[in-house]
PDB file of C-alpha atoms in Angstrom:
ATOM      1  CA  UNK A   3      -8.150  77.914 123.160  1.00 74.00           C
ATOM      2  CA  UNK A   4      -9.371  74.790 124.949  1.00 84.00           C
ATOM      3  CA  UNK A   5      -6.115  72.877 125.287  1.00 90.00           C
ATOM      4  CA  UNK A   6      -4.248  72.388 128.582  1.00 93.00           C
ATOM      5  CA  UNK A   7      -2.827  75.485 130.277  1.00 95.00           C
ATOM      6  CA  UNK A   8      -0.033  74.893 132.799  1.00 96.00           C
ATOM      7  CA  UNK A   9       2.607  76.747 134.789  1.00 96.00           C
ATOM      8  CA  UNK A  10       5.949  75.073 135.546  1.00 96.00           C
ATOM      9  CA  UNK A  11       8.467  76.016 138.198  1.00 96.00           C
ATOM     10  CA  UNK A  12      11.477  73.728 138.120  1.00 96.00           C
ATOM     11  CA  UNK A  13      13.809  76.730 138.492  1.00 93.00           C
ATOM     12  CA  UNK A  14      16.182  77.150 135.545  1.00 95.00           C
ATOM     13  CA  UNK A  15      14.806  74.207 133.549  1.00 97.00           C
ATOM     14  CA  UNK A  16      11.194  75.483 133.698  1.00 97.00           C
ATOM     15  CA  UNK A  17      10.806  76.603 130.099  1.00 97.00           C
ATOM     16  CA  UNK A  18      12.408  73.523 128.527  1.00 98.00           C
ATOM     17  CA  UNK A  19      10.160  71.388 130.730  1.00 98.00           C
ATOM     18  CA  UNK A  20       7.224  73.401 129.336  1.00 97.00           C
ATOM     19  CA  UNK A  21       8.306  72.549 125.778  1.00 97.00           C
ATOM     20  CA  UNK A  22       8.754  68.889 126.739  1.00 98.00           C
ATOM     21  CA  UNK A  23       5.227  68.695 128.187  1.00 97.00           C
ATOM     22  CA  UNK A  24       3.787  70.639 125.229  1.00 96.00           C
ATOM     23  CA  UNK A  25       5.199  68.000 122.869  1.00 96.00           C
ATOM     24  CA  UNK A  26       3.525  65.288 124.916  1.00 95.00           C
ATOM     25  CA  UNK A  27       0.190  67.124 124.846  1.00 95.00           C
ATOM     26  CA  UNK A  28       0.371  67.441 121.074  1.00 95.00           C
ATOM     27  CA  UNK A  29       1.335  63.773 120.696  1.00 93.00           C
ATOM     28  CA  UNK A  30      -1.748  62.758 122.685  1.00 94.00           C
ATOM     29  CA  UNK A  31      -3.855  65.090 120.526  1.00 94.00           C
ATOM     30  CA  UNK A  32      -4.847  67.347 123.399  1.00 94.00           C
ATOM     31  CA  UNK A  33      -3.986  70.287 121.143  1.00 94.00           C
ATOM     32  CA  UNK A  34      -2.758  70.806 117.553  1.00 92.00           C
ATOM     33  CA  UNK A  35      -0.596  73.775 118.490  1.00 93.00           C
ATOM     34  CA  UNK A  36       1.206  74.814 121.667  1.00 95.00           C
ATOM     35  CA  UNK A  37       2.826  77.992 122.951  1.00 96.00           C
ATOM     36  CA  UNK A  38       5.589  77.911 125.547  1.00 96.00           C
ATOM     37  CA  UNK A  39       6.333  81.330 127.063  1.00 96.00           C
ATOM     38  CA  UNK A  40       9.156  81.958 129.514  1.00 97.00           C
ATOM     39  CA  UNK A  41       9.550  85.299 131.341  1.00 96.00           C
ATOM     40  CA  UNK A  42      12.190  86.224 133.899  1.00 96.00           C
ATOM     41  CA  UNK A  43      12.287  89.586 135.640  1.00 95.00           C
ATOM     42  CA  UNK A  44      14.439  90.648 138.604  1.00 93.00           C
ATOM     43  CA  UNK A  45      12.144  92.791 140.713  1.00 92.00           C
ATOM     44  CA  UNK A  46      13.797  92.800 144.136  1.00 90.00           C
ATOM     45  CA  UNK A  47      17.455  92.996 145.236  1.00 90.00           C
ATOM     46  CA  UNK A  48      17.041  90.262 147.845  1.00 90.00           C
ATOM     47  CA  UNK A  49      17.393  87.617 145.129  1.00 87.00           C
ATOM     48  CA  UNK A  50      20.778  89.025 144.113  1.00 90.00           C
ATOM     49  CA  UNK A  51      21.963  89.055 147.710  1.00 92.00           C
ATOM     50  CA  UNK A  52      20.884  85.490 148.416  1.00 88.00           C
ATOM     51  CA  UNK A  53      22.682  84.077 145.389  1.00 90.00           C
ATOM     52  CA  UNK A  54      25.822  86.111 146.087  1.00 91.00           C
ATOM     53  CA  UNK A  55      25.974  84.971 149.713  1.00 90.00           C
ATOM     54  CA  UNK A  56      26.144  81.306 148.674  1.00 86.00           C
ATOM     55  CA  UNK A  57      28.665  82.137 145.914  1.00 87.00           C
ATOM     56  CA  UNK A  58      26.421  81.217 142.979  1.00 90.00           C
ATOM     57  CA  UNK A  59      27.000  84.456 141.062  1.00 94.00           C
ATOM     58  CA  UNK A  60      30.196  85.707 139.451  1.00 95.00           C
ATOM     59  CA  UNK A  61      32.211  88.414 141.187  1.00 93.00           C
ATOM     60  CA  UNK A  62      33.331  89.526 137.704  1.00 92.00           C
ATOM     61  CA  UNK A  63      29.758  89.967 136.502  1.00 93.00           C
ATOM     62  CA  UNK A  64      30.016  87.555 133.566  1.00 93.00           C
ATOM     63  CA  UNK A  65      29.187  83.958 132.666  1.00 95.00           C
ATOM     64  CA  UNK A  66      32.640  82.692 131.709  1.00 95.00           C
ATOM     65  CA  UNK A  67      31.270  79.470 130.267  1.00 93.00           C
ATOM     66  CA  UNK A  68      33.976  76.788 129.797  1.00 92.00           C
ATOM     67  CA  UNK A  69      36.636  79.385 130.630  1.00 93.00           C
ATOM     68  CA  UNK A  70      39.399  79.177 133.234  1.00 93.00           C
ATOM     69  CA  UNK A  71      37.941  82.351 134.803  1.00 95.00           C
ATOM     70  CA  UNK A  72      34.609  80.640 135.522  1.00 94.00           C
ATOM     71  CA  UNK A  73      33.449  81.660 138.991  1.00 94.00           C
ATOM     72  CA  UNK A  74      29.652  81.608 138.840  1.00 93.00           C
ATOM     73  CA  UNK A  75      26.965  83.172 136.689  1.00 94.00           C
ATOM     74  CA  UNK A  76      25.576  86.582 135.845  1.00 94.00           C
ATOM     75  CA  UNK A  77      21.813  86.898 136.314  1.00 95.00           C
ATOM     76  CA  UNK A  78      19.877  88.001 133.258  1.00 95.00           C
ATOM     77  CA  UNK A  79      16.336  89.089 132.452  1.00 95.00           C
ATOM     78  CA  UNK A  80      14.374  88.088 129.404  1.00 95.00           C
ATOM     79  CA  UNK A  81      11.221  86.717 127.848  1.00 97.00           C
ATOM     80  CA  UNK A  82      11.100  84.123 125.093  1.00 96.00           C
ATOM     81  CA  UNK A  83       8.368  82.164 123.348  1.00 96.00           C
ATOM     82  CA  UNK A  84       8.345  79.031 121.206  1.00 95.00           C
ATOM     83  CA  UNK A  85       5.400  77.907 119.071  1.00 94.00           C
ATOM     84  CA  UNK A  86       4.978  74.186 118.399  1.00 94.00           C
ATOM     85  CA  UNK A  87       2.737  73.425 115.433  1.00 90.00           C
ATOM     86  CA  UNK A  88       1.754  69.969 114.241  1.00 81.00           C
ATOM     87  CA  UNK A  89       0.998  71.240 110.713  1.00 73.00           C
ATOM     88  CA  UNK A  90       3.749  70.663 108.158  1.00 67.00           C
ATOM     89  CA  UNK A  91       4.389  73.546 105.766  1.00 61.00           C
ATOM     90  CA  UNK A  92       5.113  73.088 102.078  1.00 60.00           C
ATOM     91  CA  UNK A  93       6.151  75.413  99.311  1.00 57.00           C
ATOM     92  CA  UNK A  94       9.125  77.157  97.818  1.00 50.00           C
ATOM     93  CA  UNK A  95      11.997  78.241 100.058  1.00 52.00           C
ATOM     94  CA  UNK A  96      10.280  77.037 103.225  1.00 56.00           C
ATOM     95  CA  UNK A  97      12.250  75.686 106.130  1.00 66.00           C
ATOM     96  CA  UNK A  98      10.931  73.255 108.683  1.00 82.00           C
ATOM     97  CA  UNK A  99      12.121  73.221 112.284  1.00 89.00           C
ATOM     98  CA  UNK A 100      10.982  70.296 114.388  1.00 92.00           C
ATOM     99  CA  UNK A 101      11.472  68.923 117.871  1.00 95.00           C
ATOM    100  CA  UNK A 102      11.372  65.160 117.279  1.00 95.00           C
ATOM    101  CA  UNK A 103      12.532  64.202 120.744  1.00 97.00           C
ATOM    102  CA  UNK A 104      12.835  65.406 124.336  1.00 98.00           C
ATOM    103  CA  UNK A 105      13.410  64.040 127.792  1.00 98.00           C
ATOM    104  CA  UNK A 106      13.085  65.121 131.421  1.00 98.00           C
ATOM    105  CA  UNK A 107      14.675  63.469 134.444  1.00 97.00           C
ATOM    106  CA  UNK A 108      15.885  64.114 137.954  1.00 96.00           C
ATOM    107  CA  UNK A 109      19.555  64.917 138.446  1.00 94.00           C
ATOM    108  CA  UNK A 110      19.937  62.557 141.415  1.00 93.00           C
ATOM    109  CA  UNK A 111      22.783  62.853 143.900  1.00 90.00           C
ATOM    110  CA  UNK A 112      25.560  65.263 142.941  1.00 87.00           C
ATOM    111  CA  UNK A 113      28.607  66.928 144.447  1.00 81.00           C
ATOM    112  CA  UNK A 114      26.842  70.188 145.319  1.00 79.00           C
ATOM    113  CA  UNK A 115      23.399  71.774 145.331  1.00 74.00           C
ATOM    114  CA  UNK A 116      23.886  73.295 141.879  1.00 74.00           C
ATOM    115  CA  UNK A 117      26.153  70.678 140.241  1.00 82.00           C
ATOM    116  CA  UNK A 118      25.142  68.246 137.526  1.00 90.00           C
ATOM    117  CA  UNK A 119      25.372  64.497 137.913  1.00 94.00           C
ATOM    118  CA  UNK A 120      27.341  63.395 134.854  1.00 94.00           C
ATOM    119  CA  UNK A 121      25.685  59.989 134.478  1.00 96.00           C
ATOM    120  CA  UNK A 122      22.215  61.497 134.841  1.00 96.00           C
ATOM    121  CA  UNK A 123      23.053  63.990 132.094  1.00 96.00           C
ATOM    122  CA  UNK A 124      24.199  61.193 129.789  1.00 96.00           C
ATOM    123  CA  UNK A 125      21.010  59.203 130.400  1.00 97.00           C
ATOM    124  CA  UNK A 126      18.949  62.345 129.793  1.00 98.00           C
ATOM    125  CA  UNK A 127      20.539  63.064 126.414  1.00 97.00           C
ATOM    126  CA  UNK A 128      20.363  59.381 125.400  1.00 97.00           C
ATOM    127  CA  UNK A 129      16.641  59.291 126.233  1.00 98.00           C
ATOM    128  CA  UNK A 130      15.939  62.412 124.154  1.00 98.00           C
ATOM    129  CA  UNK A 131      17.942  61.055 121.199  1.00 97.00           C
ATOM    130  CA  UNK A 132      16.093  57.754 121.516  1.00 97.00           C
ATOM    131  CA  UNK A 133      12.781  59.595 121.526  1.00 97.00           C
ATOM    132  CA  UNK A 134      13.861  61.321 118.311  1.00 97.00           C
ATOM    133  CA  UNK A 135      15.243  58.094 116.793  1.00 96.00           C
ATOM    134  CA  UNK A 136      18.489  59.833 115.924  1.00 94.00           C
ATOM    135  CA  UNK A 137      22.073  60.293 117.116  1.00 92.00           C
ATOM    136  CA  UNK A 138      23.738  63.374 118.542  1.00 91.00           C
ATOM    137  CA  UNK A 139      23.912  66.249 116.079  1.00 89.00           C
ATOM    138  CA  UNK A 140      26.664  68.660 115.099  1.00 86.00           C
ATOM    139  CA  UNK A 141      25.813  71.355 117.652  1.00 90.00           C
ATOM    140  CA  UNK A 142      24.731  71.417 121.279  1.00 92.00           C
ATOM    141  CA  UNK A 143      23.532  74.386 123.299  1.00 94.00           C
ATOM    142  CA  UNK A 144      24.774  73.567 126.782  1.00 95.00           C
ATOM    143  CA  UNK A 145      23.314  74.699 130.079  1.00 95.00           C
ATOM    144  CA  UNK A 146      26.817  76.137 130.650  1.00 93.00           C
ATOM    145  CA  UNK A 147      26.381  78.611 133.498  1.00 92.00           C
ATOM    146  CA  UNK A 148      30.106  79.228 133.890  1.00 92.00           C
ATOM    147  CA  UNK A 149      30.990  77.346 137.048  1.00 91.00           C
ATOM    148  CA  UNK A 150      34.378  75.644 137.535  1.00 90.00           C
ATOM    149  CA  UNK A 151      32.730  72.363 138.602  1.00 89.00           C
ATOM    150  CA  UNK A 152      29.533  72.208 136.536  1.00 91.00           C
ATOM    151  CA  UNK A 153      31.018  73.018 133.117  1.00 92.00           C
ATOM    152  CA  UNK A 154      33.518  70.090 133.069  1.00 92.00           C
ATOM    153  CA  UNK A 155      30.806  67.657 134.216  1.00 93.00           C
ATOM    154  CA  UNK A 156      28.480  68.725 131.404  1.00 94.00           C
ATOM    155  CA  UNK A 157      31.239  68.610 128.766  1.00 92.00           C
ATOM    156  CA  UNK A 158      32.312  65.156 129.967  1.00 92.00           C
ATOM    157  CA  UNK A 159      28.722  63.884 129.583  1.00 93.00           C
ATOM    158  CA  UNK A 160      28.408  65.298 126.054  1.00 92.00           C
ATOM    159  CA  UNK A 161      31.816  63.907 125.096  1.00 90.00           C
ATOM    160  CA  UNK A 162      30.766  60.432 126.281  1.00 91.00           C
ATOM    161  CA  UNK A 163      27.685  60.576 124.031  1.00 92.00           C
ATOM    162  CA  UNK A 164      29.728  61.706 121.020  1.00 90.00           C
ATOM    163  CA  UNK A 165      32.206  58.842 121.493  1.00 87.00           C
ATOM    164  CA  UNK A 166      29.367  56.338 121.125  1.00 86.00           C
ATOM    165  CA  UNK A 167      27.899  57.994 118.017  1.00 85.00           C
ATOM    166  CA  UNK A 168      28.849  58.106 114.331  1.00 77.00           C
ATOM    167  CA  UNK A 169      29.917  61.746 114.656  1.00 74.00           C
ATOM    168  CA  UNK A 170      33.550  62.702 115.070  1.00 75.00           C
ATOM    169  CA  UNK A 171      32.740  65.855 116.991  1.00 80.00           C
ATOM    170  CA  UNK A 172      30.038  68.156 118.335  1.00 87.00           C
ATOM    171  CA  UNK A 173      30.276  71.935 118.690  1.00 88.00           C
ATOM    172  CA  UNK A 174      29.130  73.066 122.112  1.00 90.00           C
ATOM    173  CA  UNK A 175      27.894  76.630 122.563  1.00 91.00           C
ATOM    174  CA  UNK A 176      26.695  78.686 125.518  1.00 91.00           C
ATOM    175  CA  UNK A 177      24.409  81.680 125.033  1.00 94.00           C
ATOM    176  CA  UNK A 178      24.803  82.656 128.689  1.00 95.00           C
ATOM    177  CA  UNK A 179      28.128  84.239 127.783  1.00 93.00           C
ATOM    178  CA  UNK A 180      26.108  86.740 125.709  1.00 92.00           C
ATOM    179  CA  UNK A 181      22.961  87.376 127.753  1.00 94.00           C
ATOM    180  CA  UNK A 182      23.735  85.982 131.188  1.00 95.00           C
ATOM    181  CA  UNK A 183      21.765  83.249 132.892  1.00 96.00           C
ATOM    182  CA  UNK A 184      18.112  84.130 132.388  1.00 96.00           C
ATOM    183  CA  UNK A 185      17.061  81.446 134.873  1.00 96.00           C
ATOM    184  CA  UNK A 186      13.454  80.435 134.142  1.00 96.00           C
ATOM    185  CA  UNK A 187      13.864  81.711 130.557  1.00 97.00           C
ATOM    186  CA  UNK A 188      17.135  79.832 130.037  1.00 97.00           C
ATOM    187  CA  UNK A 189      15.596  76.760 128.377  1.00 97.00           C
ATOM    188  CA  UNK A 190      13.717  78.744 125.732  1.00 97.00           C
ATOM    189  CA  UNK A 191      16.797  80.939 125.184  1.00 97.00           C
ATOM    190  CA  UNK A 192      18.839  77.797 124.471  1.00 97.00           C
ATOM    191  CA  UNK A 193      16.197  76.482 122.066  1.00 97.00           C
ATOM    192  CA  UNK A 194      16.000  79.769 120.136  1.00 95.00           C
ATOM    193  CA  UNK A 195      19.794  79.832 119.954  1.00 94.00           C
ATOM    194  CA  UNK A 196      20.211  76.271 118.677  1.00 94.00           C
ATOM    195  CA  UNK A 197      17.493  76.711 116.031  1.00 93.00           C
ATOM    196  CA  UNK A 198      19.256  79.840 114.790  1.00 91.00           C
ATOM    197  CA  UNK A 199      22.572  77.998 114.641  1.00 90.00           C
ATOM    198  CA  UNK A 200      21.058  75.128 112.648  1.00 90.00           C
ATOM    199  CA  UNK A 201      19.638  77.603 110.135  1.00 87.00           C
ATOM    200  CA  UNK A 202      22.962  79.416 109.747  1.00 85.00           C
ATOM    201  CA  UNK A 203      25.045  76.250 109.592  1.00 83.00           C
ATOM    202  CA  UNK A 204      27.510  77.740 112.039  1.00 80.00           C
ATOM    203  CA  UNK A 205      28.145  77.447 115.764  1.00 80.00           C
ATOM    204  CA  UNK A 206      28.017  80.673 117.747  1.00 81.00           C
ATOM    205  CA  UNK A 207      31.195  81.963 119.327  1.00 81.00           C
ATOM    206  CA  UNK A 208      31.486  81.538 123.084  1.00 85.00           C
ATOM    207  CA  UNK A 209      32.151  85.220 123.630  1.00 87.00           C
ATOM    208  CA  UNK A 210      33.561  84.970 127.154  1.00 90.00           C
ATOM    209  CA  UNK A 211      35.868  82.077 126.306  1.00 89.00           C
ATOM    210  CA  UNK A 212      39.541  83.010 126.254  1.00 89.00           C
ATOM    211  CA  UNK A 213      41.337  80.084 127.894  1.00 89.00           C
ATOM    212  CA  UNK A 214      39.665  76.723 128.398  1.00 88.00           C
ATOM    213  CA  UNK A 215      39.029  75.592 131.946  1.00 90.00           C
ATOM    214  CA  UNK A 216      41.823  73.002 132.498  1.00 89.00           C
ATOM    215  CA  UNK A 217      39.252  70.433 133.655  1.00 87.00           C
ATOM    216  CA  UNK A 218      37.190  71.036 130.499  1.00 87.00           C
ATOM    217  CA  UNK A 219      40.304  70.553 128.355  1.00 82.00           C
ATOM    218  CA  UNK A 220      40.915  67.141 129.898  1.00 77.00           C
ATOM    219  CA  UNK A 221      37.492  65.726 128.969  1.00 72.00           C
ATOM    220  CA  UNK A 222      36.717  67.486 125.693  1.00 69.00           C
ATOM    221  CA  UNK A 223      38.283  65.021 123.227  1.00 61.00           C
ATOM    222  CA  UNK A 224      35.250  64.953 120.889  1.00 66.00           C
ATOM    223  CA  UNK A 225      33.832  68.336 121.860  1.00 74.00           C
ATOM    224  CA  UNK A 226      34.652  71.552 120.002  1.00 73.00           C
ATOM    225  CA  UNK A 227      34.365  75.030 121.469  1.00 70.00           C
ATOM    226  CA  UNK A 228      33.721  77.833 118.976  1.00 66.00           C
ATOM    227  CA  UNK A 229      36.245  80.706 119.401  1.00 64.00           C
ATOM    228  CA  UNK A 230      38.846  78.027 120.168  1.00 64.00           C
ATOM    229  CA  UNK A 231      37.990  75.608 117.347  1.00 64.00           C
ATOM    230  CA  UNK A 232      36.353  75.914 113.901  1.00 62.00           C
ATOM    231  CA  UNK A 233      32.755  77.115 114.089  1.00 65.00           C
ATOM    232  CA  UNK A 234      31.461  75.550 110.841  1.00 64.00           C
ATOM    233  CA  UNK A 235      28.878  72.802 111.291  1.00 67.00           C
ATOM    234  CA  UNK A 236      28.755  69.678 109.157  1.00 61.00           C
ATOM    235  CA  UNK A 237      26.514  70.225 106.140  1.00 59.00           C
ATOM    236  CA  UNK A 238      23.619  67.951 105.275  1.00 63.00           C
ATOM    237  CA  UNK A 239      20.003  67.882 104.165  1.00 71.00           C
ATOM    238  CA  UNK A 240      18.848  67.793 107.770  1.00 81.00           C
ATOM    239  CA  UNK A 241      20.741  69.573 110.544  1.00 87.00           C
ATOM    240  CA  UNK A 242      20.341  68.192 114.082  1.00 92.00           C
ATOM    241  CA  UNK A 243      21.135  69.915 117.355  1.00 94.00           C
ATOM    242  CA  UNK A 244      20.299  69.743 121.028  1.00 96.00           C
ATOM    243  CA  UNK A 245      19.565  72.031 123.961  1.00 97.00           C
ATOM    244  CA  UNK A 246      19.985  71.234 127.648  1.00 97.00           C
ATOM    245  CA  UNK A 247      18.694  72.862 130.791  1.00 97.00           C
ATOM    246  CA  UNK A 248      19.299  72.178 134.480  1.00 95.00           C
ATOM    247  CA  UNK A 249      17.265  73.442 137.413  1.00 93.00           C
ATOM    248  CA  UNK A 250      18.466  73.546 141.003  1.00 86.00           C
ATOM    249  CA  UNK A 251      15.185  71.812 141.756  1.00 86.00           C
ATOM    250  CA  UNK A 252      17.040  68.778 140.402  1.00 93.00           C
ATOM    251  CA  UNK A 253      14.907  68.580 137.257  1.00 96.00           C
ATOM    252  CA  UNK A 254      16.952  68.365 134.056  1.00 97.00           C
ATOM    253  CA  UNK A 255      15.687  68.497 130.471  1.00 98.00           C
ATOM    254  CA  UNK A 256      17.029  68.046 126.961  1.00 98.00           C
ATOM    255  CA  UNK A 257      15.431  68.675 123.584  1.00 98.00           C
ATOM    256  CA  UNK A 258      16.463  67.499 120.109  1.00 98.00           C
ATOM    257  CA  UNK A 259      15.837  69.908 117.231  1.00 96.00           C
ATOM    258  CA  UNK A 260      16.107  69.456 113.482  1.00 94.00           C
ATOM    259  CA  UNK A 261      16.230  71.937 110.643  1.00 91.00           C
ATOM    260  CA  UNK A 262      15.208  70.873 107.147  1.00 85.00           C
ATOM    261  CA  UNK A 263      14.806  73.108 104.108  1.00 69.00           C
ATOM    262  CA  UNK A 264      11.792  72.217 101.993  1.00 64.00           C
ATOM    263  CA  UNK A 265      11.422  73.063  98.343  1.00 53.00           C
ATOM    264  CA  UNK A 266      14.005  75.081  96.406  1.00 43.00           C
ATOM    265  CA  UNK A 267      16.201  78.025  97.332  1.00 41.00           C
TER     266      UNK A 267
END
């Protein structure tokens, strides 16, 4: 237990930033194994009031990600942990999950305090894919808080990446529709979700999605939304997916994850 020990506070991108930095520490041989832990607990009502006053949270009490009802997010509590291990396992019926690439950037100027900059998001995802020496995979776990402005910007950025790749489409999911926006835990929640989806070979249903946000519909040419479109992922020896996270600090992060079954089934 002599490796680096750090605490990150970049708001909602904190835990994905922790994973990004952990990868870098392992690459530079500061540690052979890393543990990224992300807790979020709501201990005082003043935080709820502050977010409601500036209209960040949903009056309906749901994250209607990509939906026409999107009006803000529902706060959620949680704690998640991800272990990064440089050792490669072998044997029968063993699966290998890796994070071959990641990137962190600043959002830059945007329309509002909490809105993404579409170009910055594209550059972020491109940098992570370049770090992984791969192209966009079949599934993406979006930040997707359920805001009428932010969701279309994020979908437009993903769609632009897909257009320039060899893939015909990418299924975009949003776990916040299930568990709410867990804020500092959101990055790890997205990573756990996308790894599970890669193992299953299916994209999770966007449970709060009934009718697509009209602005999302306009920009989603190469982007599929489970519960509206087919939720089966393309099959292959190696499944690739991505997870994004955005913090109102302006720090954005993206990780590329791959699932590969080793041995026989």
